[in-house]
Short mmCIF file of C-alpha atoms in Angstrom, two decimals:
data_model
loop_
_atom_site.label_atom_id
_atom_site.label_comp_id
_atom_site.label_asym_id
_atom_site.label_seq_id
_atom_site.Cartn_x
_atom_site.Cartn_y
_atom_site.Cartn_z
CA MET A 29 8.38 -19.41 -24.45
CA GLY A 30 4.91 -20.91 -24.93
CA GLU A 31 6.17 -24.24 -26.17
CA LEU A 32 8.68 -24.53 -23.35
CA TRP A 33 6.25 -24.02 -20.51
CA ALA A 34 3.21 -25.61 -22.14
CA GLY A 35 4.79 -28.81 -23.33
CA ARG A 36 7.48 -29.79 -20.88
CA GLY A 37 6.38 -32.54 -18.54
CA THR A 38 2.99 -32.95 -20.27
CA GLY A 39 3.98 -34.58 -23.53
CA GLY A 40 2.80 -31.42 -25.26
CA MET A 41 -0.82 -32.46 -24.75
CA ARG A 42 -3.36 -30.03 -23.43
CA ARG A 43 -6.21 -31.23 -21.25
CA ARG A 44 -9.56 -30.56 -22.91
CA CYS A 45 -12.91 -30.33 -21.20
CA ALA A 46 -15.67 -32.47 -22.63
CA PRO A 47 -19.21 -31.07 -22.76
CA ALA A 48 -20.14 -33.13 -19.71
CA VAL A 49 -17.39 -31.41 -17.75
CA PHE A 50 -18.88 -28.05 -18.54
CA VAL A 51 -22.24 -29.27 -17.29
CA LEU A 52 -20.50 -30.31 -14.08
CA LEU A 53 -18.82 -26.91 -13.86
CA LEU A 54 -22.17 -25.15 -14.18
CA ALA A 55 -23.58 -27.32 -11.42
CA LEU A 56 -20.63 -26.53 -9.18
CA LEU A 57 -20.96 -22.84 -9.82
CA ALA A 58 -24.65 -23.09 -8.91
CA GLY A 59 -23.67 -24.50 -5.52
CA CYS A 60 -24.75 -28.10 -6.20
CA SER A 61 -22.83 -31.21 -5.25
CA VAL A 62 -22.42 -33.55 -8.23
CA GLY A 63 -20.54 -36.79 -7.86
CA PRO A 64 -17.22 -37.41 -6.11
CA SER A 65 -14.59 -34.70 -5.95
CA ILE A 66 -10.85 -34.79 -6.57
CA ARG A 67 -9.05 -32.78 -3.91
CA PRO A 68 -5.73 -31.01 -4.45
CA PRO A 69 -2.65 -31.87 -2.39
CA VAL A 70 -3.47 -29.15 0.15
CA ALA A 71 -6.74 -30.82 1.09
CA VAL A 72 -6.63 -34.05 3.05
CA ARG A 73 -9.73 -36.10 3.68
CA GLY A 74 -10.00 -38.78 6.30
CA GLU A 75 -8.58 -36.63 9.09
CA ASP A 76 -10.35 -35.15 12.05
CA LEU A 77 -10.90 -31.46 11.68
CA PRO A 78 -8.73 -29.45 14.05
CA ALA A 79 -10.47 -27.89 16.98
CA PRO A 80 -11.46 -24.26 16.46
CA PRO A 81 -8.73 -21.87 17.63
CA ALA A 82 -8.96 -20.96 21.26
CA ALA A 83 -9.99 -17.38 21.87
CA ALA A 84 -7.08 -15.09 22.47
CA GLY A 85 -8.82 -13.77 25.55
CA PRO A 86 -9.95 -10.27 26.33
CA ALA A 87 -7.73 -7.40 25.33
CA GLN A 88 -5.19 -6.59 27.99
CA PRO A 89 -5.06 -3.08 29.44
CA GLU A 90 -2.77 -0.82 27.51
CA PRO A 91 0.56 -0.36 29.29
CA ALA A 92 1.38 3.00 30.76
CA ASP A 93 4.38 3.14 28.43
CA PRO A 94 2.92 3.61 24.91
CA ASP A 95 6.08 2.23 23.28
CA ALA A 96 6.14 -1.01 25.28
CA LEU A 97 5.29 -4.26 23.47
CA PRO A 98 3.73 -7.38 25.01
CA PRO A 99 6.18 -9.96 26.38
CA SER A 100 7.05 -12.85 24.09
CA GLU A 101 5.26 -16.00 25.25
CA PRO A 102 6.90 -19.41 25.48
CA VAL A 103 5.46 -22.11 23.23
CA ARG A 104 3.29 -24.43 25.30
CA SER A 105 2.32 -26.99 22.64
CA GLY A 106 2.50 -27.37 18.90
CA PRO A 107 2.63 -29.60 15.84
CA GLU A 108 5.19 -32.38 15.62
CA PHE A 109 8.39 -31.68 13.72
CA THR A 110 10.76 -34.19 12.19
CA ASP A 111 14.41 -33.36 11.62
CA CYS A 112 15.12 -32.03 8.12
CA THR A 113 18.29 -30.09 8.86
CA ALA A 114 20.46 -31.59 6.14
CA PRO A 115 18.22 -31.00 3.10
CA VAL A 116 17.13 -27.53 4.21
CA LEU A 117 20.68 -26.33 4.86
CA ALA A 118 21.78 -27.84 1.56
CA GLY A 119 19.08 -25.81 -0.15
CA LEU A 120 20.25 -22.63 1.58
CA LYS A 121 23.80 -23.29 0.47
CA ALA A 122 22.71 -23.85 -3.12
CA ALA A 123 20.79 -20.57 -3.03
CA GLY A 124 23.77 -18.68 -1.62
CA THR A 125 22.09 -18.00 1.73
CA ALA A 126 23.97 -20.44 3.96
CA PRO A 127 24.31 -19.49 7.67
CA PRO A 128 27.47 -17.62 8.65
CA ALA A 129 30.44 -19.55 9.94
CA GLY A 130 29.92 -20.71 13.50
CA ARG A 131 26.11 -20.63 13.38
CA VAL A 132 24.80 -24.17 13.80
CA LEU A 133 21.10 -24.53 13.07
CA SER A 134 18.59 -27.28 13.71
CA VAL A 135 15.64 -27.52 11.32
CA GLY A 136 12.40 -29.41 11.79
CA CYS A 137 9.66 -29.89 9.21
CA GLY A 138 6.00 -30.40 10.06
CA ARG A 139 2.43 -29.83 8.97
CA LEU A 140 -0.44 -27.77 10.33
CA SER A 141 -4.01 -28.95 9.78
CA VAL A 142 -6.49 -26.14 9.20
CA PRO A 143 -10.07 -26.09 7.88
CA ALA A 144 -10.02 -25.94 4.08
CA ASP A 145 -12.91 -23.47 4.34
CA ARG A 146 -14.21 -22.38 7.73
CA THR A 147 -17.67 -21.76 6.29
CA ARG A 148 -17.90 -25.28 4.81
CA PRO A 149 -16.88 -28.00 7.29
CA ASP A 150 -17.84 -30.67 4.72
CA LEU A 151 -14.68 -29.84 2.75
CA GLY A 152 -12.50 -31.27 5.52
CA PRO A 153 -9.03 -30.04 6.50
CA ALA A 154 -6.12 -28.68 4.52
CA ARG A 155 -2.51 -29.06 5.56
CA LEU A 156 0.15 -26.37 5.43
CA GLY A 157 3.89 -26.87 5.52
CA LEU A 158 5.78 -25.66 8.59
CA THR A 159 9.50 -25.21 9.17
CA ARG A 160 10.99 -24.62 12.62
CA VAL A 161 14.56 -23.28 12.81
CA THR A 162 16.57 -22.83 16.00
CA GLN A 163 20.12 -22.74 17.19
CA ARG A 164 21.24 -26.27 17.91
CA GLY A 165 20.34 -27.19 21.48
CA ALA A 166 17.77 -24.43 21.93
CA ALA A 167 15.01 -25.00 24.47
CA PRO A 168 11.83 -26.38 22.87
CA ASP A 169 9.62 -23.80 24.56
CA LEU A 170 11.35 -20.70 23.19
CA PRO A 171 8.87 -18.06 21.98
CA ALA A 172 7.89 -18.48 18.35
CA LEU A 173 8.66 -15.87 15.70
CA VAL A 174 6.23 -16.73 12.90
CA VAL A 175 7.27 -15.89 9.33
CA VAL A 176 4.66 -15.21 6.62
CA GLY A 177 6.31 -14.78 3.24
CA ASP A 178 5.35 -13.42 -0.18
CA THR A 179 3.63 -15.75 -2.66
CA GLY A 180 5.88 -14.49 -5.45
CA THR A 181 8.95 -16.05 -3.80
CA ASP A 182 9.62 -19.35 -2.05
CA GLY A 183 7.10 -20.58 0.49
CA SER A 184 7.10 -19.13 3.99
CA ALA A 185 8.64 -22.29 5.40
CA ARG A 186 11.73 -21.83 3.23
CA ALA A 187 11.69 -18.10 3.93
CA ALA A 188 11.91 -18.90 7.65
CA ALA A 189 15.09 -20.89 7.11
CA THR A 190 16.59 -18.09 5.02
CA LEU A 191 15.66 -15.52 7.66
CA ALA A 192 17.08 -17.62 10.51
CA ALA A 193 20.38 -17.85 8.65
CA ARG A 194 20.64 -14.05 8.59
CA LEU A 195 19.09 -13.01 11.89
CA PRO A 196 21.22 -11.24 14.50
CA ALA A 197 22.45 -13.65 17.15
CA ASP A 198 20.37 -12.11 19.94
CA VAL A 199 17.14 -12.53 17.96
CA LEU A 200 17.88 -16.16 17.13
CA LYS A 201 18.77 -16.80 20.77
CA HIS A 202 15.42 -15.34 21.84
CA TYR A 203 13.18 -17.19 19.35
CA GLN A 204 12.45 -20.37 17.49
CA VAL A 205 11.63 -19.25 13.94
CA ILE A 206 8.54 -20.92 12.47
CA GLY A 207 7.58 -20.48 8.83
CA MET A 208 3.99 -21.25 7.85
CA ASP A 209 3.42 -21.78 4.14
CA ARG A 210 0.72 -19.79 2.41
CA ARG A 211 -1.96 -21.82 0.69
CA GLY A 212 -0.83 -22.86 -2.77
CA SER A 213 2.88 -22.40 -2.02
CA GLY A 214 5.80 -24.33 -0.59
CA GLU A 215 5.12 -28.03 -0.11
CA ASP A 216 1.51 -27.60 -1.27
CA LEU A 217 2.24 -25.85 -4.54
CA LEU A 218 -0.95 -25.09 -6.45
CA ASP A 219 -0.74 -26.68 -9.89
CA CYS A 220 -4.19 -26.76 -11.44
CA GLY A 221 -4.21 -24.73 -14.67
CA PRO A 222 -3.72 -26.09 -18.21
CA PRO A 223 -0.04 -25.60 -19.11
CA ASP A 224 -0.81 -23.98 -22.46
CA ALA A 225 -3.16 -21.46 -20.85
CA ARG A 226 -0.55 -20.63 -18.23
CA ALA A 227 2.00 -20.17 -21.01
CA ALA A 228 -0.33 -17.83 -22.89
CA LEU A 229 -0.48 -15.51 -19.89
CA VAL A 230 3.29 -15.57 -19.36
CA ASP A 231 4.11 -15.14 -23.05
CA ALA A 232 1.71 -12.28 -23.75
CA ARG A 233 3.68 -9.66 -25.68
CA PRO A 234 3.71 -6.02 -24.57
CA THR A 235 2.38 -5.22 -28.05
CA ASP A 236 -0.76 -7.31 -27.37
CA ALA A 237 -2.62 -4.31 -26.02
CA ASP A 238 -5.83 -3.92 -28.05
CA GLU A 239 -9.25 -5.17 -26.96
CA ALA A 240 -9.10 -8.29 -29.14
CA ALA A 241 -5.78 -9.34 -27.62
CA MET A 242 -7.08 -8.63 -24.13
CA THR A 243 -10.16 -10.75 -24.85
CA ARG A 244 -7.94 -13.68 -25.86
CA LEU A 245 -6.05 -13.37 -22.58
CA LEU A 246 -9.35 -13.30 -20.69
CA GLU A 247 -10.42 -16.56 -22.33
CA ARG A 248 -7.12 -18.28 -21.55
CA SER A 249 -7.44 -17.20 -17.94
CA ARG A 250 -11.01 -18.52 -17.95
CA SER A 251 -9.73 -21.99 -18.83
CA ILE A 252 -7.39 -21.84 -15.80
CA VAL A 253 -10.32 -20.91 -13.57
CA GLN A 254 -12.44 -23.74 -14.96
CA ASP A 255 -9.80 -26.41 -14.47
CA CYS A 256 -8.84 -25.14 -11.02
CA TYR A 257 -12.46 -24.89 -9.89
CA LEU A 258 -13.11 -28.50 -10.84
CA LEU A 259 -9.95 -29.76 -9.13
CA LEU A 260 -10.33 -27.71 -5.96
CA SER A 261 -13.91 -28.71 -5.18
CA GLY A 262 -15.10 -25.21 -4.46
CA THR A 263 -12.08 -23.92 -2.50
CA LEU A 264 -10.71 -21.72 -5.29
CA THR A 265 -11.41 -18.53 -3.36
CA ASP A 266 -9.51 -19.72 -0.27
CA PHE A 267 -6.11 -18.78 -1.71
CA ARG A 268 -6.15 -15.25 -0.28
CA ALA A 269 -4.98 -13.06 2.56
CA ALA A 270 -8.11 -13.67 4.63
CA SER A 271 -7.44 -17.42 4.64
CA THR A 272 -3.87 -16.81 5.80
CA ALA A 273 -5.25 -14.66 8.61
CA ASP A 274 -7.41 -17.61 9.71
CA ASP A 275 -4.43 -19.95 9.39
CA LEU A 276 -2.36 -17.70 11.66
CA GLU A 277 -5.07 -18.06 14.30
CA SER A 278 -4.94 -21.84 13.90
CA LEU A 279 -1.19 -21.77 14.40
CA ARG A 280 -1.50 -19.52 17.45
CA SER A 281 -3.94 -21.98 18.97
CA ALA A 282 -1.70 -24.95 18.13
CA LEU A 283 1.26 -23.26 19.84
CA GLY A 284 -0.80 -22.61 22.96
CA THR A 285 -0.12 -18.87 23.17
CA LEU A 286 -2.44 -15.93 23.69
CA ARG A 287 -0.36 -13.73 21.40
CA LEU A 288 1.84 -14.27 18.35
CA ASP A 289 5.05 -12.54 17.33
CA VAL A 290 5.02 -12.30 13.53
CA VAL A 291 7.13 -10.99 10.64
CA GLY A 292 5.09 -10.67 7.42
CA THR A 293 6.83 -9.76 4.15
CA GLY A 294 5.34 -8.60 0.85
CA ASP A 295 1.82 -9.91 0.41
CA GLY A 296 2.55 -11.87 3.58
CA ALA A 297 2.53 -8.46 5.31
CA ASP A 298 -0.91 -7.81 3.78
CA ALA A 299 -2.15 -11.15 5.13
CA THR A 300 -0.69 -10.40 8.55
CA ALA A 301 -2.37 -6.99 8.51
CA THR A 302 -5.69 -8.73 7.83
CA TRP A 303 -5.06 -10.97 10.85
CA LEU A 304 -4.29 -7.88 12.96
CA ALA A 305 -7.55 -6.26 11.89
CA ARG A 306 -9.50 -9.35 12.90
CA HIS A 307 -7.60 -10.23 16.06
CA PRO A 308 -5.84 -7.16 17.53
CA GLU A 309 -5.92 -8.79 20.98
CA ALA A 310 -3.79 -11.68 19.65
CA ALA A 311 -0.98 -9.42 18.40
CA GLY A 312 2.37 -9.61 20.14
CA ARG A 313 5.48 -8.16 18.55
CA VAL A 314 4.55 -7.73 14.89
CA VAL A 315 6.50 -6.44 11.87
CA LEU A 316 4.78 -5.68 8.55
CA ASP A 317 7.58 -5.48 5.97
CA GLY A 318 6.45 -4.04 2.64
CA PRO A 319 2.61 -3.97 2.81
CA THR A 320 0.48 -2.47 0.05
CA ASP A 321 -1.93 0.41 0.50
CA PRO A 322 -5.09 -1.22 1.90
CA SER A 323 -7.30 1.66 0.75
CA VAL A 324 -6.83 1.07 -3.01
CA ASP A 325 -7.73 -1.77 -5.35
CA GLY A 326 -8.01 -2.57 -9.05
CA PRO A 327 -6.36 -0.19 -11.54
CA ALA A 328 -5.26 2.25 -8.82
CA ARG A 329 -3.34 -0.46 -6.97
CA ALA A 330 -1.94 -1.86 -10.24
CA GLU A 331 -0.70 1.57 -11.36
CA ALA A 332 0.97 2.23 -8.02
CA ALA A 333 2.74 -1.13 -8.16
CA THR A 334 3.76 -0.55 -11.79
CA ALA A 335 5.28 2.82 -10.99
CA ALA A 336 7.14 1.17 -8.11
CA ALA A 337 8.41 -1.58 -10.43
CA GLU A 338 9.73 0.98 -12.91
CA GLY A 339 11.55 2.72 -10.06
CA ALA A 340 12.96 -0.59 -8.84
CA PHE A 341 14.24 -1.34 -12.34
CA ASP A 342 16.09 1.97 -12.32
CA ALA A 343 17.66 0.98 -9.00
CA PHE A 344 18.63 -2.40 -10.52
CA ALA A 345 20.17 -0.65 -13.53
CA GLU A 346 22.11 1.76 -11.32
CA ALA A 347 23.43 -1.08 -9.15
CA CYS A 348 24.53 -2.96 -12.25
CA THR A 349 26.45 -0.08 -13.80
CA GLU A 350 27.99 1.03 -10.51
CA ALA A 351 29.35 -2.49 -9.92
CA GLY A 352 31.41 -2.21 -13.09
CA SER A 353 31.38 -4.55 -16.11
CA CYS A 354 27.57 -4.59 -16.19
CA PRO A 355 26.43 -7.40 -18.55
CA LEU A 356 23.81 -4.98 -19.93
CA GLY A 357 26.29 -2.25 -20.80
CA ALA A 358 26.12 1.40 -19.89
CA ASP A 359 22.33 1.65 -20.39
CA PRO A 360 20.56 -1.44 -18.96
CA ARG A 361 17.08 -0.06 -19.67
CA ALA A 362 17.89 0.37 -23.34
CA ALA A 363 19.43 -3.11 -23.46
CA VAL A 364 16.35 -4.76 -21.93
CA THR A 365 13.95 -2.69 -24.05
CA GLY A 366 15.85 -3.76 -27.17
CA LEU A 367 15.81 -7.42 -26.12
CA VAL A 368 12.05 -7.31 -25.51
CA ALA A 369 11.45 -5.68 -28.90
CA ARG A 370 13.54 -8.30 -30.74
CA LEU A 371 11.91 -11.24 -29.00
CA GLY A 372 8.51 -9.72 -29.70
CA ARG A 373 9.30 -10.28 -33.38
CA THR A 374 11.21 -13.57 -33.09
CA ALA A 375 11.33 -15.65 -29.92
CA LEU A 376 14.70 -16.87 -28.65
CA PRO A 377 15.02 -20.60 -29.42
CA LEU A 378 16.24 -23.01 -26.77
CA GLY A 379 17.46 -25.65 -29.21
CA ASP A 380 14.76 -28.27 -28.58
CA GLY A 381 11.78 -26.67 -30.25
CA ASP A 382 11.01 -24.43 -27.29
CA SER A 383 11.64 -20.73 -27.08
CA ILE A 384 11.60 -17.68 -24.80
CA THR A 385 9.31 -14.79 -25.67
CA SER A 386 9.30 -11.08 -24.92
CA GLY A 387 6.54 -11.55 -22.35
CA ALA A 388 8.58 -14.21 -20.59
CA VAL A 389 11.56 -11.83 -20.37
CA LEU A 390 9.44 -9.22 -18.60
CA HIS A 391 8.05 -11.93 -16.32
CA ALA A 392 11.61 -12.89 -15.36
CA VAL A 393 12.55 -9.28 -14.65
CA ARG A 394 9.50 -8.65 -12.49
CA GLY A 395 10.06 -11.94 -10.70
CA LEU A 396 13.61 -11.13 -9.60
CA LEU A 397 13.37 -7.38 -9.00
CA PRO A 398 12.06 -7.98 -5.44
CA GLN A 399 15.28 -9.91 -4.62
CA PRO A 400 18.35 -7.64 -4.92
CA ALA A 401 20.61 -10.53 -3.90
CA ARG A 402 19.71 -12.08 -7.26
CA TRP A 403 20.17 -8.95 -9.37
CA PRO A 404 23.62 -10.04 -10.59
CA GLU A 405 22.06 -13.33 -11.74
CA LEU A 406 19.28 -11.42 -13.53
CA ALA A 407 21.72 -9.06 -15.24
CA ALA A 408 23.89 -11.96 -16.38
CA ALA A 409 20.88 -13.86 -17.74
CA LEU A 410 19.59 -10.82 -19.64
CA GLY A 411 23.04 -10.02 -21.00
CA ALA A 412 23.51 -13.60 -22.19
CA ALA A 413 20.07 -13.55 -23.87
CA ASN A 414 21.13 -10.39 -25.72
CA ARG A 415 24.01 -12.46 -27.10
CA GLY A 416 21.65 -15.29 -28.09
CA ASP A 417 22.18 -17.54 -25.06
CA PRO A 418 18.83 -18.33 -23.32
CA ALA A 419 20.13 -20.71 -20.61
CA GLY A 420 20.21 -18.13 -17.80
CA LEU A 421 16.65 -16.94 -18.44
CA GLU A 422 15.47 -20.54 -18.67
CA ARG A 423 16.84 -21.19 -15.18
CA VAL A 424 15.21 -18.03 -13.81
CA LEU A 425 11.83 -18.75 -15.38
CA GLY A 426 11.49 -22.37 -14.29
CA PRO A 427 10.37 -21.67 -10.68
CA LEU A 428 8.35 -18.63 -11.78
CA ALA A 429 6.34 -20.02 -14.67
CA GLY A 430 7.37 -23.56 -15.53
CA PRO A 431 5.66 -26.84 -14.60
CA ARG A 432 5.13 -27.13 -10.83
CA SER A 433 6.00 -23.44 -10.45
CA ARG A 434 4.71 -20.67 -8.21
CA PHE A 435 2.59 -19.21 -11.02
CA ASP A 436 -0.83 -20.69 -10.22
CA GLY A 437 -0.65 -19.93 -6.49
CA ALA A 438 0.52 -16.34 -7.06
CA LEU A 439 -2.18 -15.77 -9.71
CA ALA A 440 -4.93 -17.15 -7.47
CA THR A 441 -3.82 -15.06 -4.50
CA ARG A 442 -3.50 -11.86 -6.54
CA CYS A 443 -6.93 -12.24 -8.13
CA ASN A 444 -8.69 -13.43 -5.00
CA ASP A 445 -7.32 -10.48 -3.02
CA SER A 446 -8.83 -7.99 -5.47
CA ARG A 447 -12.50 -7.03 -5.43
CA VAL A 448 -12.38 -5.14 -8.75
CA ARG A 449 -12.59 -6.74 -12.19
CA THR A 450 -11.37 -5.14 -15.44
CA THR A 451 -12.97 -5.81 -18.85
CA PRO A 452 -10.87 -6.28 -22.02
CA GLY A 453 -12.00 -2.86 -23.26
CA GLU A 454 -10.98 -1.21 -20.01
CA GLY A 455 -7.67 -3.11 -20.05
CA ALA A 456 -6.91 -1.91 -23.57
CA ALA A 457 -7.62 1.68 -22.56
CA LEU A 458 -5.33 1.37 -19.53
CA ALA A 459 -2.60 -0.20 -21.67
CA GLY A 460 -2.77 2.80 -23.99
CA GLN A 461 -2.39 5.19 -21.06
CA TRP A 462 0.31 3.25 -19.23
CA ARG A 463 2.48 2.37 -22.24
CA GLY A 464 4.00 5.84 -22.24
CA ARG A 465 4.15 6.35 -18.48
CA TYR A 466 5.60 2.94 -17.64
CA PRO A 467 7.42 1.75 -20.79
CA LEU A 468 8.60 -1.62 -19.44
CA PHE A 469 5.70 -2.84 -17.34
CA GLY A 470 2.65 -0.68 -18.19
CA VAL A 471 1.04 -2.97 -20.76
CA VAL A 472 1.86 -6.07 -18.71
CA ALA A 473 0.09 -4.51 -15.71
CA ALA A 474 -3.04 -3.90 -17.78
CA GLN A 475 -2.90 -7.49 -19.04
CA ASP A 476 -2.65 -8.77 -15.47
CA LEU A 477 -5.79 -6.88 -14.51
CA VAL A 478 -7.73 -8.47 -17.36
CA THR A 479 -6.53 -11.99 -16.49
CA CYS A 480 -8.29 -11.67 -13.12
CA GLY A 481 -11.61 -11.08 -14.91
CA PRO A 482 -12.88 -14.70 -14.80
CA TRP A 483 -11.87 -15.28 -11.18
CA PRO A 484 -14.55 -15.17 -8.49
CA SER A 485 -14.85 -11.86 -6.71
CA GLY A 486 -12.51 -11.36 -3.81
CA GLY A 487 -15.51 -10.63 -1.59
CA PRO A 488 -16.08 -7.79 0.84
CA GLU A 489 -13.22 -5.87 2.37
CA THR A 490 -12.10 -7.06 5.79
CA PRO A 491 -13.26 -4.49 8.35
CA GLY A 492 -10.40 -2.76 10.09
CA ALA A 493 -9.84 -3.01 13.82
CA PRO A 494 -10.85 0.02 15.89
CA ALA A 495 -8.20 2.70 15.59
CA GLY A 496 -5.51 2.17 18.18
CA ALA A 497 -6.55 -1.40 19.03
CA GLY A 498 -3.70 -3.67 20.03
CA PRO A 499 -0.03 -2.92 20.74
CA PRO A 500 2.29 -0.85 18.52
CA VAL A 501 3.10 -2.48 15.16
CA LEU A 502 6.27 -1.86 13.15
CA VAL A 503 5.44 -1.07 9.52
CA VAL A 504 8.45 -1.04 7.19
CA GLY A 505 8.35 0.55 3.75
CA THR A 506 11.14 0.37 1.15
CA ALA A 507 11.69 3.23 -1.29
CA HIS A 508 12.24 1.01 -4.33
CA ASP A 509 10.01 -1.97 -3.59
CA PRO A 510 8.81 -3.25 -7.01
CA ARG A 511 5.69 -4.72 -5.48
CA ALA A 512 4.43 -1.84 -3.36
CA PRO A 513 5.38 1.84 -3.19
CA GLN A 514 6.47 3.19 0.17
CA ALA A 515 3.13 4.94 0.41
CA GLY A 516 1.60 1.52 1.04
CA ALA A 517 3.45 1.24 4.33
CA GLU A 518 2.50 4.80 5.23
CA GLN A 519 -1.20 4.14 4.62
CA THR A 520 -1.06 0.83 6.49
CA ALA A 521 0.53 2.46 9.53
CA ARG A 522 -2.05 5.26 9.46
CA ARG A 523 -4.94 2.83 9.11
CA LEU A 524 -3.76 0.66 11.99
CA GLY A 525 -3.59 3.62 14.30
CA THR A 526 -0.86 1.80 16.23
CA GLY A 527 1.62 1.67 13.35
CA ARG A 528 5.17 2.88 13.88
CA LEU A 529 6.61 3.65 10.45
CA VAL A 530 10.13 2.71 9.38
CA ARG A 531 11.20 3.99 5.95
CA TRP A 532 14.20 2.44 4.22
CA GLU A 533 15.72 4.22 1.24
CA GLY A 534 16.77 0.91 -0.31
CA ALA A 535 15.39 -1.52 -2.91
CA GLY A 536 13.60 -4.86 -3.06
CA THR A 537 10.74 -6.47 -1.17
CA GLY A 538 11.49 -6.95 2.51
CA ALA A 539 14.01 -4.72 4.31
CA TYR A 540 14.57 -6.92 7.38
CA PRO A 541 17.34 -7.88 8.09
CA ARG A 542 19.09 -6.55 4.99
CA THR A 543 20.16 -3.18 6.40
CA PRO A 544 21.76 -2.36 9.77
CA CYS A 545 19.38 0.50 10.55
CA VAL A 546 16.17 -1.50 10.01
CA THR A 547 17.73 -4.52 11.73
CA ALA A 548 18.48 -2.45 14.83
CA VAL A 549 14.97 -0.97 15.03
CA VAL A 550 13.28 -4.35 14.53
CA GLY A 551 15.66 -6.00 16.99
CA LYS A 552 14.70 -3.55 19.73
CA ALA A 553 11.07 -4.49 19.14
CA LEU A 554 11.49 -8.27 18.89
CA VAL A 555 14.02 -8.73 21.67
CA GLY A 556 13.84 -5.55 23.71
CA GLY A 557 10.06 -5.20 23.54
CA ARG A 558 10.11 -1.54 22.55
CA ALA A 559 8.73 0.17 19.48
CA PRO A 560 10.23 3.45 18.26
CA ALA A 561 8.47 6.47 19.68
CA ASP A 562 8.66 8.32 16.35
CA ASP A 563 8.90 7.39 12.67
CA VAL A 564 12.36 6.26 11.57
CA VAL A 565 14.13 6.92 8.26
CA CYS A 566 16.97 4.53 7.39
CA PRO A 567 19.60 5.32 4.75
CA PRO A 568 20.21 3.05 1.74
#
């Protein structure tokens, strides 16, 4: 698939860095300012920096009822929104997530200015996409339910529209839903790496597991870091959970509320947890849906996620065969394993000189496993590829790894949120261990660790809030979440001290509002203002 994703939209030409550029890079890395800078779309010069967020005020006394949550606050101010109902609803319809009959939504699109880097005011502001979704005719001061999505899927602003289309009527009546894009996603998609280097990472074969192959991957990732560092004028490390935590505070200040009600999903739950640790007094009614274990990093975190992905694939395979007429036959794992092996020897041509590789197939599978609603599409695409038809996989891979895709933003966030770096030799050793334990994704996981090697360190761990600080927080874990094992939610709830754990025996990333049990528990918290007194287990 290298030719497809490296050449399309670039004339097949790769950008090359002249020696002078490398001198400039060394100066930048040394902390010097050399010449004018070229800012990415997320950074906007010529604007006034937003005022620092207002303090959330002193922590309020804990209520006598330990299960009571703070009242939802009406919005007192906020960014301007322009009507974008028609295009957003058209996008939902195309994605198969249109609102149910009788639900009439109004959608507004806006922007939030935040400091590009709070420690460097000279870098000016960045702007994040916002989407506000309400029932038509809703009061403008309804409390805000802020949505923070996962960087591996559509931006948070689009996720807010999708969520609003599925929310129970009482929740949508109570709130205006506001999605805030993560840095590098949504409207401000990060697109800074050389296309051929990006393709090399996507196309890496699961047989490329020795130290020499890992070293080649490291060097291709290094070229992405170099290009992105030059383009981003020193803000490369700001695509991370800690920046999203700061951005949530900026949004809270813009809305004029002392507390925020938030739903964070996937790595958006991790970012929201970071915000909670920094600002427990600003927490209102908060749901962390699918967080990772905050106590692990590096290979330990990667292995846990890889084991979870293998389990999620088994759930995908079971769902496919139980539905009848599975495009992958009676044994989907064997079918996918065979397809990967064949494409590892000979890539699947697309008819125009491009092709799809074995690495790209695994990238497609991992990209759609978090979204069970798209599992039939994934099964059909894989089944067609087994018959020599690559069109379905090409459609799946475009948003994941093609030009102007989510790849660069997801890579930057994943690497910036890790404080551990893995050498090619260590990656090769892990690949040897994981190949047998995790036959589909073990080698790919080791490769991913190595590709973070050239990225700047993620920095020190965010200190946790004092145990028990803030109101109760709902922490939802899904049994077959390909991104994070359920133990991640358990550890997050334990670390918060105020976490109320909800376990769902289902699959995918993000349980709310996909199952009646979880929907009921979360609804009592968001609308009724009450957290469950004890942990809850929800059936599949």
